[in-house]
Every structure is written in structure tokens, then in C-alpha cells.
Amino acid sequence: MQKLGMGQAVNQALREEMHRDPNVFIAGEGVGVSIHVNPMFPTTGLLEEFGPGRVKDTPVSEAAIAGLAVGAAEAGLRPVVEIMFNPFFTLASDMIVNHAAKLRYLSGGKSSFPLVVRIKSGAGFGAGCQHSHNLEAWAAHCPGLKVVMPSTSADAKGMLKSAIRDDNPVIFIEHMGLYFAPMPVPEEEYLTPLGKADIKRQGSDLTVVTWSGMLGPAMSAAQKLSQEGIEAEIVDLRTLTPLDKETILSSVKKTGRLIVMHEATRTGGFAGEIAAVVMEEGFSYLKAPLRRVTGPDIPVPASPPLERFYIPGEEDLIKAAKEIV
Amino acid sequence: MEIPTQKKIEMLETMLLSRKFSDSLVELCKIQGKIPGMMILSTGQEAVGSGVCAALEPGDVIITNHRSHNHLLSKGADPKELMAEIFCKKTGCNKGKSGTLHLAVPEVNAPCTTTVVGGTLPIAVGRAFAQQYREESAITVCFFGDGAANEGSFHEALNLAALWQLPVIFLCENNLYAGAQRYEEHTRVIDLAKRAGAYGMPGVIVDGNDVQAVYAAARDARQRALEGGGPTLIECKTYRCRGHGETDPQHYQPRDEIKQWQEKCPIPRLSDELVSSRVISSEELKGMESRAEKIVEDAIRFAEESPYPEPHEALEDVYV
């Protein structure tokens, strides 16, 4: 099986979908000619393969990029636009929040907006808080959007292909730390469904729901906990909305304990939503109070020791696990 | 270029229909519980939508804003379905989800009405991009007001449309007021059309109360766009005879100013010309007026008699 970083997996998905459907085009800042000449990046080589008609470098204009997607999608094209870093979502947010998410509803179901907004995210690069800020909970708070955050290269490929074929607007958030971690990706064509969590490790004592860049630390923590006789079940959420309640609840029913782990900050983070769902619909399964393992409520700092302090790690998860098991 | 007589008559008809439609809403929205939400009318500005839409073909697209009724009627939207939607009824064009403010009529290529000021501009860029991508012989018109010209989206959209030479007309309906702020209080440059030069596109100033001038400017801009000449910014200078919405007391608009502009009403300006040049007779004009009235009466009856949506329908149409 081929081993690809998440950027390469995204690149394969884009290439396959652009070959399959002439309505698919990509646009964004440097999606054609980039300041990064790196085969690990998601749009490398697409300009050469598909030409400037379908690989559109744009001005630095996030509102126009997102509006381009909304208008083109209404016409039946399938735009895949890129927002370079997650904090710049704010500049595109009117078009995404007030338009992509709402215009179908406002049309009474007459129009649809089959667009994908790819967003590069994640701390760990010393880039500071205006380039590193995980805002997935903002997007998940908007009915009308689907929010996808894959954790493996294989899922990124299969889910991006599904997102492009989905008739709804999809916010597809890629953790840049995963661009440089080669992982197995099937050679043959496949689709991975949206809205379906995936159990990446079976366990009986504790459920850990996590996604994106936190899957790695969660898996290694589970290895260590296993050596101490604690078997953690790792639920890779993959899609925030629509939320796969069933997989979460049946796992908690089995283990009786829950930790939600994400890189984003704590207050108003999506862990709170998952905790609330389990309290409402799975309270009787719980043998102990649930825990959140998240970034602290601070902007992501630039200095390496400060940034390491910010990013939740396997030790934080192990500590939380031992508190409740 | 001469304007065909049939076009003149068509424009008079859509202006008359829009005026009757607005006039009826002035009264209806005063009745407690009759029409939910804000009532925003384009009384006195009918020449803009009527003139522009007469210059379009059915395959052309309009993206419009909160003051949309005249644009949509002129593009051919069904008055009954519009009125029912304004009444928030199940039979409305958007099943009561949009109400008076966000009317979407994709079947006449008026797919988006957005009330976020400046929201129309980036969407129109996307819609025009699709036309260029598919090499369609069609254009997109983006309606917005003088207030929207000060949103950041104006800058991003005009720059991108000019850069890619997209087939779009940016149609600024400058009615001299953005909310309670008169033009001079929100913008320094005297003519918004002058901003076009900063983006590398033609800018055209039009008397927005002269429907024939609006038609001619839109027709020329459309032709240029179809020939690959890219976008045009057209500034139609007109006047907001009514408040921002119908609850606005207009205390900041001088009475003389309103009166002067009412005298520049675009409807008699065209109908007088057509009658005096004997294109139509006074009786025919009266007939056109009563036909418009009848269409509006029928639309109101349809809306009144239609049911509201069932509460559970609120959950539908969020996702495909």
C-alpha cells in the first residue's frame, strides 16, 4: 500500500475528482503557483496537470474566494476553495456563515450549494496565534454546513472525495502537522462517508473521542495505558457535523467512561457539545465524571516551550484517564 | 441605438406592476400581524430594476439585495408566489423560509437575494465565473446600494471580476441614503462610478429615474461583457422616496427633497412620452394600470387565502 502524507492524499483526491467531473475546479491563494515548492503540499502539480482554467490562483481576498464558491456552486459547479490558514476563516466567514450555510434554506430547498472550503489548520509551527487557531466549533455552530476533520491520510482522501460529491457546503479542515506524516492509503479508488466516526482502537475501560491532529497522541497514550492494564477505545470522530452520536454513545455504553480530546481551546470547544450529548442521552452509562483534554483558554503562543505547553499531548490524556478509571 | 417600442411598453408595465405592488404593501404592512418582518420598498426607484431587466435575456442572472421586489418582478418572478412569500405562507416561492427580505426565485435566474449589505457582490462574481467557465452566452447583474459600496466585499469582488474579466454588471442603485446616513455623510467621492477606474473597468453614471437611460447602459454593458470585455460598474442615481423600511419615520430626509424627487417619478416620465408620441393612447395606459392592479389584487388574494407552513416544516431544507 502506498504511504502518503495528508497533503499528498488530498492532492490525489483532488486529481481524481477533477478527472472524473469537469465541474470541479479549485481556487485560492497560491493553489497554482505557491510559495511552497513541496511535494507534500495539497495542490502541488495540479496547475501543470489541469491548467489555469481549473486551477485558479486568486488575489489575497478571502471574502471573494468564498463568494466565488457560493456563486459557482449555485450554478452547479463544484468548487473546492482553499483558505490558507484557519484564522483567516474570519475574513471569509460572511460568505460561509450567512450565505453558503443559509441560502439553501432561504430558497425553500430550491437551490443547493455543493462546495468545499478546505482550510489548513493546526498548531506546532511556531507561527503564532494569527496563523494557528482551531475554529472548528464556530463552523459546527452553523446549521447548513458539514464540518469534516480527518485524522489520517486515508480518511482525508476518501472524505474529500465524498465532500466534493456532497450537495451541501462542506468545511474540510486539514491539520498541517499531518502533511508530513506518511500513512498508508489504499491504491484503488474508494469513498469514505461523511458523518460516520471510526473506531481506531478497541478498548473496554474508557472511550476517547478525538479528531484531527490529536488522534496520534491519543493512540500512543492508549498504548501506554494498555501497559498499565487500562484499555482505551479511541473513537476518531472525523466529522463534527452531522455528529455520529450513535458511535459515541454505543462506545460509552460499553466502557462507561468518556474523555474528549481536541487541540482547540476549552471554553465553547466542541468537546462541550459531545459531553452534553452523552449527559443527555447516555448519563446512565457513565461510571465516572467525563473529562475534557483540550488546549488552555489562551491564544496559541509562538515560542516553542509555550506552544508545547499549549498543545495537548499523550501525558495529559494519560493523567485524565487515571483520574477516572 | 434606438430602443424598440416593445421594450418601452414592457418597461412601463414592469414599473407599473412594481409600483402597485409596493403601494399595496405600504398599507398591508401597517395591519398588525399581517406581514412579519421588515418591509423594505423601492417606490420611486422602479426605473432601475425595470430598465436593467429589460436589457437581459432569460438566461442572464440577477443577484439582488434587501430592496429586491422591483428587481424580481422585472425579471419575471410570479407576483402570486412573491406575495405569498412576503406573507410568509406555504405557497410562497420559498415556502415561508425567506419572507419579504430574502426572496429566491431560481426559476427566473434570480437565485439569491441577500440582506447582508455587500453580500451580493462576491456571489455575483462566483455566478459570473460559472458563466465564463462554461462559456455561456449570458451575464450576471449584481444589484447593490450606495451603502454596500463601502463594504470590503465591494473591493474584493470588483478587483477579482476585473482581473478575470468576468461577464458581470455591478449595478449600484445610489438612492442617496444608507440607513439614516445621507450620501455625503458616508462617502467622500462624489460619483461612485469613478471607483471603477481604480479596478480597471468602465464606470458609467446614469440618471436612475430615466428607465430608457438605464436600459441603454445595461444593454451596452451586457454586450461588452458578452464580447469578453469584462465587468462594468453602473451607478444609477436615484432616490429613496420611502424610509429604509416602512417603520422608519424619515425624520432625517428633508420634506422638500422627497417632494422634488417624487416629481421626478420615472413612471410618468415614460408614460407621458409614450402617450404624447402616440405610441399608446391614454385609454391604453389606463388599461395597463388596471391590469397591474388586477395582478396585485389577485396576488394578495392568493397570499391571504394560502395556509401557513406547518411548524415542523421549519426543520426541512437545511441540508440536501
XYZ file of C-alpha atoms in Angstrom:
645
model
C 0.000 0.000 0.000
C 1.251 3.499 -0.793
C 2.256 5.747 2.125
C 1.222 9.371 1.841
C 1.154 12.477 3.968
C -2.273 14.063 4.335
C -1.384 16.785 1.818
C -0.492 14.157 -0.783
C -3.711 12.276 -0.036
C -5.700 15.470 -0.536
C -3.797 16.018 -3.759
C -4.786 12.571 -5.035
C -8.421 13.178 -4.122
C -8.446 16.491 -5.979
C -6.772 14.947 -9.020
C -9.178 12.022 -9.178
C -12.264 14.195 -8.750
C -11.086 16.743 -11.311
C -10.545 13.946 -13.819
C -13.961 12.472 -13.042
C -16.052 15.645 -13.113
C -15.348 18.709 -15.298
C -17.474 20.812 -12.917
C -14.810 20.514 -10.209
C -12.330 23.382 -10.044
C -10.033 24.672 -7.329
C -9.276 28.243 -6.292
C -7.339 30.026 -3.601
C -4.207 31.918 -2.743
C -1.299 30.044 -4.304
C -3.153 26.856 -5.226
C -1.413 27.056 -8.601
C 1.890 28.853 -8.175
C 2.792 28.572 -4.487
C 5.493 29.958 -2.214
C 5.856 26.342 -1.042
C 7.555 24.163 -3.634
C 6.951 20.928 -1.790
C 5.530 17.615 -2.985
C 3.915 17.120 0.432
C 1.546 20.072 -0.091
C -2.048 19.522 -1.252
C -2.182 21.399 -4.545
C 1.338 20.736 -5.866
C 1.331 19.849 -9.566
C -2.369 20.477 -10.200
C -1.811 23.643 -12.242
C 0.522 21.756 -14.586
C -1.995 18.923 -14.922
C -5.266 20.855 -15.283
C -4.217 24.325 -16.420
C -5.130 27.809 -15.238
C -8.789 27.457 -16.264
C -9.458 24.951 -13.479
C -6.701 25.791 -11.006
C -7.376 29.407 -10.162
C -4.844 31.432 -8.232
C -6.710 34.298 -6.624
C -5.777 37.634 -5.120
C -5.499 37.759 -1.318
C -9.272 38.144 -0.993
C -10.889 35.589 1.300
C -14.400 37.039 1.005
C -14.184 36.916 -2.782
C -12.753 33.379 -2.687
C -15.646 32.145 -0.559
C -18.184 34.137 -2.601
C -16.718 32.647 -5.766
C -17.506 29.229 -4.321
C -21.059 30.184 -3.302
C -21.997 31.691 -6.666
C -20.315 28.996 -8.746
C -21.902 26.227 -6.644
C -25.357 27.701 -7.089
C -24.758 27.437 -10.831
C -23.972 23.743 -10.448
C -20.173 23.787 -10.487
C -18.319 22.004 -7.681
C -15.785 24.479 -6.347
C -13.072 23.426 -3.907
C -11.594 26.609 -2.495
C -8.751 26.950 -0.047
C -8.426 29.213 2.970
C -4.734 29.276 3.685
C -4.901 29.251 7.489
C -7.787 28.635 9.846
C -7.747 32.131 11.454
C -8.408 33.652 8.006
C -11.783 31.901 8.126
C -12.927 35.119 9.799
C -12.303 37.035 6.561
C -14.392 34.555 4.578
C -16.969 33.989 7.268
C -19.816 36.167 5.953
C -19.884 34.198 2.712
C -19.668 30.876 4.567
C -21.871 31.557 7.590
C -24.540 33.833 6.126
C -24.581 32.575 2.583
C -23.192 29.064 1.952
C -24.945 27.777 5.070
C -28.252 29.647 4.738
C -29.108 30.247 1.096
C -30.499 26.770 0.502
C -32.809 27.139 3.484
C -33.820 30.631 2.374
C -34.674 29.277 -1.069
C -37.040 26.754 0.486
C -34.831 23.940 -0.785
C -34.783 25.121 -4.404
C -31.053 25.833 -4.574
C -28.103 23.808 -3.390
C -24.507 24.782 -2.770
C -22.173 21.846 -3.426
C -18.938 23.497 -2.397
C -15.928 22.559 -0.307
C -13.861 25.028 1.688
C -10.510 23.442 2.505
C -8.844 25.041 5.499
C -5.304 24.437 6.691
C -5.094 24.383 10.465
C -3.163 23.294 13.488
C -0.559 24.486 15.961
C 3.021 23.260 16.100
C 4.793 25.511 13.635
C 5.750 28.442 15.835
C 3.582 30.542 13.553
C 1.658 32.167 16.393
C -1.990 32.688 17.083
C -2.967 34.515 13.880
C -1.905 31.504 11.837
C -2.781 28.791 14.384
C -6.271 28.849 15.828
C -8.636 25.919 15.583
C -12.093 27.316 14.876
C -13.967 24.113 14.035
C -16.520 24.735 16.786
C -17.506 28.035 15.115
C -18.273 26.266 11.871
C -20.042 23.414 13.657
C -22.346 26.002 15.235
C -23.783 26.902 11.818
C -26.664 24.716 10.623
C -26.350 24.131 6.894
C -22.637 23.355 6.977
C -20.939 19.993 7.296
C -17.651 20.086 9.179
C -15.033 17.441 8.466
C -11.667 16.995 10.216
C -9.902 13.817 9.146
C -7.089 12.373 11.218
C -5.421 10.012 8.745
C -4.282 10.319 5.153
C -6.592 7.543 4.016
C -9.629 9.205 5.578
C -8.602 12.608 4.202
C -8.586 11.196 0.683
C -11.825 9.264 0.935
C -13.652 12.011 2.795
C -12.531 14.818 0.489
C -13.854 12.836 -2.464
C -17.151 12.400 -0.607
C -17.189 16.098 0.300
C -16.751 17.114 -3.338
C -19.651 14.853 -4.348
C -21.839 16.053 -1.467
C -24.539 18.538 -2.460
C -24.065 20.561 0.744
C -21.353 23.039 1.695
C -18.551 21.193 3.478
C -15.855 22.762 5.637
C -12.881 20.448 5.311
C -10.163 21.160 7.872
C -6.692 19.685 7.387
C -4.077 19.590 10.166
C -0.798 20.697 8.627
C 1.172 18.577 11.080
C -0.253 15.543 9.288
C 1.067 16.698 5.884
C 4.489 15.380 6.843
C 3.489 12.051 8.423
C 3.307 9.318 5.744
C 0.441 6.909 6.408
C -0.973 4.013 4.381
C -3.521 4.931 1.702
C -5.261 2.292 -0.467
C -4.236 2.291 -4.106
C -7.695 1.606 -5.524
C -10.462 4.194 -5.703
C -12.707 4.481 -2.626
C -15.031 6.894 -0.855
C -15.221 7.393 2.906
C -18.638 8.530 4.131
C -19.149 11.835 5.937
C -20.949 11.804 9.269
C -19.530 8.474 10.397
C -16.996 8.175 13.209
C -14.387 5.415 13.061
C -13.157 3.330 15.981
C -9.399 3.352 15.513
C -8.688 1.208 18.594
C -10.965 -1.109 20.517
C -10.993 -0.912 24.318
C -13.168 -1.796 27.293
C -12.322 0.657 30.078
C -12.559 4.133 28.595
C -13.789 5.937 25.466
C -11.617 8.692 23.999
C -13.361 10.775 21.328
C -10.865 12.789 19.331
C -10.063 14.061 15.837
C -7.501 15.595 13.529
C -4.036 16.186 14.997
C -4.965 14.655 18.345
C -5.506 11.113 17.069
C -1.749 10.413 17.118
C -1.185 11.398 20.773
C -4.391 9.594 21.731
C -3.219 6.362 20.107
C 0.193 6.482 21.752
C -1.392 7.274 25.118
C -3.651 4.252 24.653
C -0.562 2.056 24.099
C 0.956 3.242 27.356
C -2.308 2.918 29.281
C -2.596 -0.638 27.987
C 0.740 -1.495 29.585
C -0.836 -0.442 32.881
C -3.934 -2.509 32.264
C -6.258 0.279 31.062
C -7.781 -0.393 27.654
C -8.886 2.809 25.918
C -11.255 2.774 22.942
C -10.299 5.502 20.502
C -13.202 6.979 18.527
C -11.901 9.087 15.647
C -14.813 11.464 15.154
C -13.726 12.599 11.631
C -16.939 14.593 11.095
C -18.207 17.121 13.640
C -21.479 17.876 11.888
C -23.536 15.871 11.232
C -22.457 14.284 14.529
C -22.310 10.481 14.735
C -23.992 10.230 18.149
C -24.631 6.529 17.726
C -20.967 5.502 17.625
C -20.092 7.744 20.580
C -22.993 6.544 22.722
C -22.518 2.871 21.989
C -18.830 3.141 22.853
C -19.606 4.934 26.129
C -22.233 2.319 26.875
C -19.526 -0.318 26.521
C -16.769 1.431 28.504
C -18.712 3.626 30.951
C -16.139 6.399 30.775
C -15.503 9.319 28.397
C -12.684 11.698 27.601
C -12.944 14.128 24.693
C -9.623 15.386 23.398
C -9.077 18.246 20.952
C -6.377 20.756 20.130
C -8.768 23.717 20.127
C -9.256 25.816 23.249
C -11.552 24.642 26.006
C -14.379 27.148 26.518
C -17.020 26.746 23.836
C -14.967 23.956 22.245
C -16.673 21.026 20.556
C -15.819 18.725 23.492
C -18.556 20.541 25.390
C -21.113 19.523 22.763
C -20.094 15.877 22.875
C -20.158 15.953 26.678
C -23.657 17.417 26.584
C -24.900 14.747 24.183
C -23.541 11.990 26.432
C -25.023 13.621 29.559
C -28.436 13.908 27.887
C -28.576 10.587 26.114
C -26.045 8.363 27.897
C -25.925 9.573 31.507
C -26.794 6.191 32.913
C -23.815 4.595 31.124
C -21.297 6.766 32.948
C -19.363 5.200 35.834
C -17.294 8.326 36.435
C -17.347 12.025 35.543
C -16.279 12.727 31.984
C -13.135 14.722 31.209
C -12.014 17.170 28.530
C -8.403 17.294 27.374
C -8.023 20.466 25.340
C -5.845 23.459 24.687
C -5.981 26.021 27.506
C -8.029 29.210 27.015
C -5.186 31.219 25.538
C -4.177 32.263 22.017
C -1.581 29.862 20.590
C 1.837 31.276 21.558
C 4.832 31.325 19.203
C 7.758 30.389 21.466
C 8.428 26.622 21.266
C 8.169 25.902 25.023
C 4.987 27.967 25.247
C 3.470 26.325 22.173
C 4.343 22.863 23.533
C 2.585 23.879 26.740
C -0.479 24.830 24.683
C -0.825 21.648 22.601
C -2.470 18.768 24.496
C -0.341 15.618 24.493
C -0.375 11.974 25.463
C 0.665 12.747 29.057
C -2.395 14.951 29.517
C -4.618 12.172 28.282
C -2.933 9.548 30.468
C -3.372 11.798 33.507
C -7.063 12.378 32.770
C -7.605 8.657 32.174
C -6.084 7.720 35.509
C -8.336 10.237 37.251
C -11.490 8.496 36.097
C -10.568 4.819 35.701
C -29.133 52.789 -30.525
C -32.919 53.084 -30.772
C -34.927 51.337 -28.042
C -37.613 49.080 -29.545
C -41.174 50.211 -28.801
C -41.993 46.817 -27.379
C -39.183 47.218 -24.815
C -40.554 50.608 -23.773
C -44.001 49.146 -23.216
C -42.522 46.187 -21.316
C -40.606 48.564 -19.047
C -43.693 50.653 -18.394
C -45.593 47.501 -17.490
C -42.991 46.241 -15.018
C -42.703 49.699 -13.428
C -46.469 49.935 -13.053
C -46.633 46.444 -11.592
C -43.814 47.192 -9.144
C -45.461 50.441 -8.051
C -48.852 48.846 -7.487
C -47.148 46.016 -5.643
C -45.266 48.444 -3.343
C -48.247 50.715 -2.805
C -50.347 47.788 -1.663
C -47.609 46.684 0.737
C -47.428 50.158 2.280
C -50.962 49.626 3.537
C -50.827 45.884 4.219
C -47.748 46.067 6.408
C -49.497 48.532 8.720
C -52.025 45.868 9.690
C -50.902 44.192 12.888
C -49.910 40.556 12.358
C -50.444 40.614 8.598
C -46.856 40.617 7.325
C -43.938 39.565 9.536
C -40.575 41.304 9.481
C -39.218 44.486 7.957
C -40.929 45.946 4.893
C -38.378 47.481 2.555
C -39.763 49.074 -0.636
C -38.305 50.601 -3.767
C -41.054 53.124 -4.506
C -39.666 55.710 -6.922
C -36.678 53.539 -7.864
C -38.547 51.303 -10.300
C -36.619 52.505 -13.336
C -33.516 50.686 -12.126
C -34.801 47.109 -11.964
C -37.175 47.571 -14.882
C -34.560 49.141 -17.124
C -31.830 46.630 -16.308
C -34.018 43.532 -16.563
C -35.479 44.667 -19.907
C -31.931 44.603 -21.252
C -31.410 40.994 -20.135
C -32.270 37.647 -21.682
C -33.933 34.901 -19.636
C -30.599 33.070 -19.308
C -28.964 36.063 -17.628
C -28.772 36.020 -13.855
C -29.507 38.652 -11.239
C -28.254 38.605 -7.644
C -30.184 41.089 -5.573
C -30.373 42.723 -2.181
C -32.836 43.718 0.536
C -34.673 46.159 -1.760
C -35.480 43.420 -4.241
C -39.189 43.435 -5.128
C -38.848 45.595 -8.232
C -35.821 43.641 -9.467
C -37.583 40.308 -9.088
C -40.875 41.385 -10.647
C -38.962 42.865 -13.565
C -37.022 39.608 -14.007
C -40.323 37.790 -14.350
C -40.936 36.322 -10.902
C -44.535 35.221 -10.303
C -46.292 38.008 -8.332
C -48.529 35.484 -6.562
C -45.643 33.412 -5.258
C -43.735 36.550 -4.272
C -46.705 37.976 -2.403
C -47.379 34.657 -0.677
C -43.755 34.536 0.425
C -43.959 38.116 1.685
C -46.962 36.950 3.728
C -44.738 34.007 4.856
C -47.192 31.439 3.544
C -46.554 27.841 2.499
C -47.317 28.678 -1.138
C -44.622 31.354 -1.255
C -41.686 30.924 -3.585
C -39.565 29.812 -0.632
C -42.216 28.057 1.456
C -42.180 30.825 4.073
C -38.497 30.392 4.898
C -37.357 33.711 3.444
C -40.202 36.153 3.958
C -40.106 39.556 2.298
C -36.354 40.031 2.602
C -34.577 37.023 1.065
C -36.810 36.065 -1.871
C -35.053 33.487 -4.063
C -36.502 32.710 -7.475
C -34.029 30.422 -9.254
C -36.569 29.518 -11.960
C -36.186 33.015 -13.435
C -32.444 33.066 -12.729
C -32.797 35.232 -9.637
C -31.354 32.620 -7.273
C -30.114 34.741 -4.377
C -31.446 37.739 -2.541
C -29.148 38.567 0.332
C -29.784 41.157 3.006
C -26.237 41.267 4.264
C -25.192 44.616 2.829
C -22.436 43.901 0.315
C -23.293 40.208 0.249
C -24.405 40.234 -3.357
C -21.010 41.221 -4.731
C -18.813 38.139 -4.129
C -21.706 35.808 -5.004
C -22.240 37.579 -8.317
C -18.539 37.079 -9.038
C -18.996 33.353 -8.485
C -22.124 33.191 -10.614
C -20.402 35.086 -13.452
C -17.369 32.838 -13.104
C -19.616 29.841 -13.756
C -20.885 31.532 -16.941
C -17.338 32.157 -18.105
C -16.196 28.633 -17.112
C -18.969 27.067 -19.155
C -18.590 29.579 -21.983
C -22.252 30.536 -21.716
C -23.634 33.434 -23.688
C -25.054 35.013 -20.547
C -24.124 37.541 -17.887
C -24.790 38.245 -14.211
C -26.130 41.508 -12.801
C -25.260 42.338 -9.217
C -27.596 44.852 -7.540
C -26.361 46.774 -4.513
C -26.798 50.189 -2.940
C -24.538 53.103 -2.165
C -24.115 51.752 1.376
C -22.729 48.439 0.104
C -20.073 50.275 -1.886
C -18.300 50.890 1.417
C -18.131 47.230 2.396
C -14.844 45.380 1.940
C -16.629 42.850 -0.259
C -17.104 45.594 -2.887
C -13.350 45.957 -3.208
C -12.591 42.240 -3.321
C -15.376 41.486 -5.792
C -14.643 44.299 -8.252
C -10.938 43.555 -8.241
C -11.438 39.841 -8.909
C -14.126 40.383 -11.556
C -11.907 42.833 -13.421
C -8.826 40.632 -13.052
C -10.618 37.646 -14.581
C -12.714 39.777 -16.978
C -15.924 38.175 -15.765
C -19.259 38.843 -17.508
C -20.868 40.853 -14.725
C -22.555 44.224 -14.318
C -22.118 45.801 -10.894
C -25.298 47.822 -10.670
C -25.116 50.392 -7.899
C -28.515 51.782 -7.084
C -27.435 55.007 -5.414
C -30.590 56.191 -3.667
C -28.682 58.796 -1.643
C -29.263 57.114 1.719
C -27.660 54.211 3.574
C -29.863 53.749 6.599
C -30.186 57.226 8.095
C -26.928 58.494 6.594
C -27.125 60.725 3.558
C -24.591 60.017 0.852
C -22.251 62.877 1.854
C -22.134 61.505 5.382
C -20.816 58.113 4.343
C -18.779 58.679 1.189
C -16.320 61.352 0.104
C -16.121 60.662 -3.625
C -18.950 62.422 -5.477
C -19.605 59.696 -8.042
C -19.278 56.057 -7.010
C -18.870 55.153 -10.674
C -15.446 56.810 -10.519
C -14.248 53.947 -8.344
C -14.463 51.703 -11.437
C -11.246 53.193 -12.779
C -9.402 52.005 -9.702
C -10.236 48.417 -10.650
C -9.593 48.739 -14.361
C -13.185 48.594 -15.536
C -15.512 51.132 -17.154
C -17.709 53.180 -14.871
C -20.956 54.682 -16.114
C -23.196 57.260 -14.452
C -26.874 57.041 -15.324
C -29.953 59.037 -14.403
C -31.580 56.272 -12.388
C -35.044 57.734 -12.825
C -34.812 57.520 -16.615
C -35.691 53.936 -17.433
C -34.583 54.306 -21.045
C -31.144 55.535 -19.982
C -30.840 52.635 -17.526
C -31.863 50.189 -20.242
C -29.323 51.578 -22.709
C -26.474 51.495 -20.190
C -27.279 47.921 -19.152
C -27.620 46.807 -22.770
C -24.203 48.283 -23.641
C -22.527 46.783 -20.567
C -24.102 43.400 -21.287
C -22.848 43.483 -24.870
C -19.346 44.373 -23.723
C -19.380 41.528 -21.204
C -20.557 39.020 -23.817
C -17.765 40.122 -26.127
C -15.203 39.374 -23.436
C -14.800 42.967 -22.316
C -15.362 42.107 -18.667
C -17.316 43.878 -15.957
C -18.856 47.347 -15.838
C -19.805 49.431 -12.827
C -23.038 51.310 -13.478
C -24.138 53.894 -10.952
C -27.838 54.700 -11.215
C -28.506 57.923 -9.380
C -31.953 57.777 -7.860
C -33.700 58.492 -4.593
C -35.142 56.560 -1.686
C -38.608 58.102 -1.508
C -39.588 55.912 1.420
C -37.669 55.092 4.581
C -35.090 52.383 4.902
C -38.058 50.323 5.980
C -41.686 51.216 6.478
C -41.246 51.903 10.210
C -38.567 54.491 9.511
C -40.012 57.986 10.237
C -37.585 59.573 7.724
C -37.011 62.489 10.102
C -33.574 62.982 8.573
C -34.832 63.316 4.985
C -35.854 66.898 4.116
C -39.515 67.059 3.027
C -38.615 69.299 0.064
C -36.054 66.796 -1.090
C -38.583 63.944 -1.028
C -41.097 66.113 -2.886
C -38.608 67.157 -5.544
C -37.701 63.556 -6.240
C -41.324 62.423 -6.264
C -41.772 64.905 -9.081
C -39.011 63.086 -10.955
C -41.033 59.864 -10.767
C -39.834 57.521 -13.527
C -43.293 56.220 -14.411
C -44.987 59.374 -15.804
C -41.655 60.267 -17.331
C -42.021 57.282 -19.654
C -45.811 57.092 -19.907
C -46.121 60.801 -20.817
C -43.615 60.293 -23.599
C -45.379 57.207 -24.908
C -48.780 58.915 -24.832
C -47.623 62.206 -26.320
C -45.753 60.426 -29.111
C -48.905 58.347 -29.657
C -47.198 55.021 -29.079
C -50.036 54.284 -26.689
C -53.319 56.104 -26.050
C -54.459 57.404 -22.648
C -57.023 54.618 -22.606
C -54.365 52.023 -23.252
C -52.320 53.473 -20.390
C -55.357 53.212 -18.118
C -55.791 49.630 -19.272
C -52.155 48.874 -18.380
C -52.662 50.394 -14.947
C -55.778 48.376 -14.231
C -54.110 45.183 -15.453
C -51.241 45.792 -12.999
C -53.756 46.487 -10.249
C -55.613 43.276 -11.031
C -52.378 41.222 -10.924
C -51.575 42.659 -7.498
C -55.126 42.120 -6.210
C -55.009 38.506 -7.361
C -51.616 38.066 -5.720
C -52.873 39.454 -2.422
C -55.952 37.227 -2.525
C -53.770 34.193 -3.242
C -51.477 35.111 -0.336
C -54.351 35.801 2.071
C -56.085 32.520 1.252
C -52.923 30.411 1.437
C -52.091 28.441 4.572
C -49.062 28.988 6.755
C -46.482 26.219 6.718
C -46.815 23.556 9.401
C -44.388 24.206 12.302
C -42.428 21.003 11.648
C -41.575 22.275 8.144
C -39.055 24.554 9.893
C -36.788 21.510 10.064
C -36.811 20.924 6.293
C -34.472 22.300 3.611
C -31.399 22.791 5.807
C -29.451 20.070 4.017
C -29.927 18.364 0.654
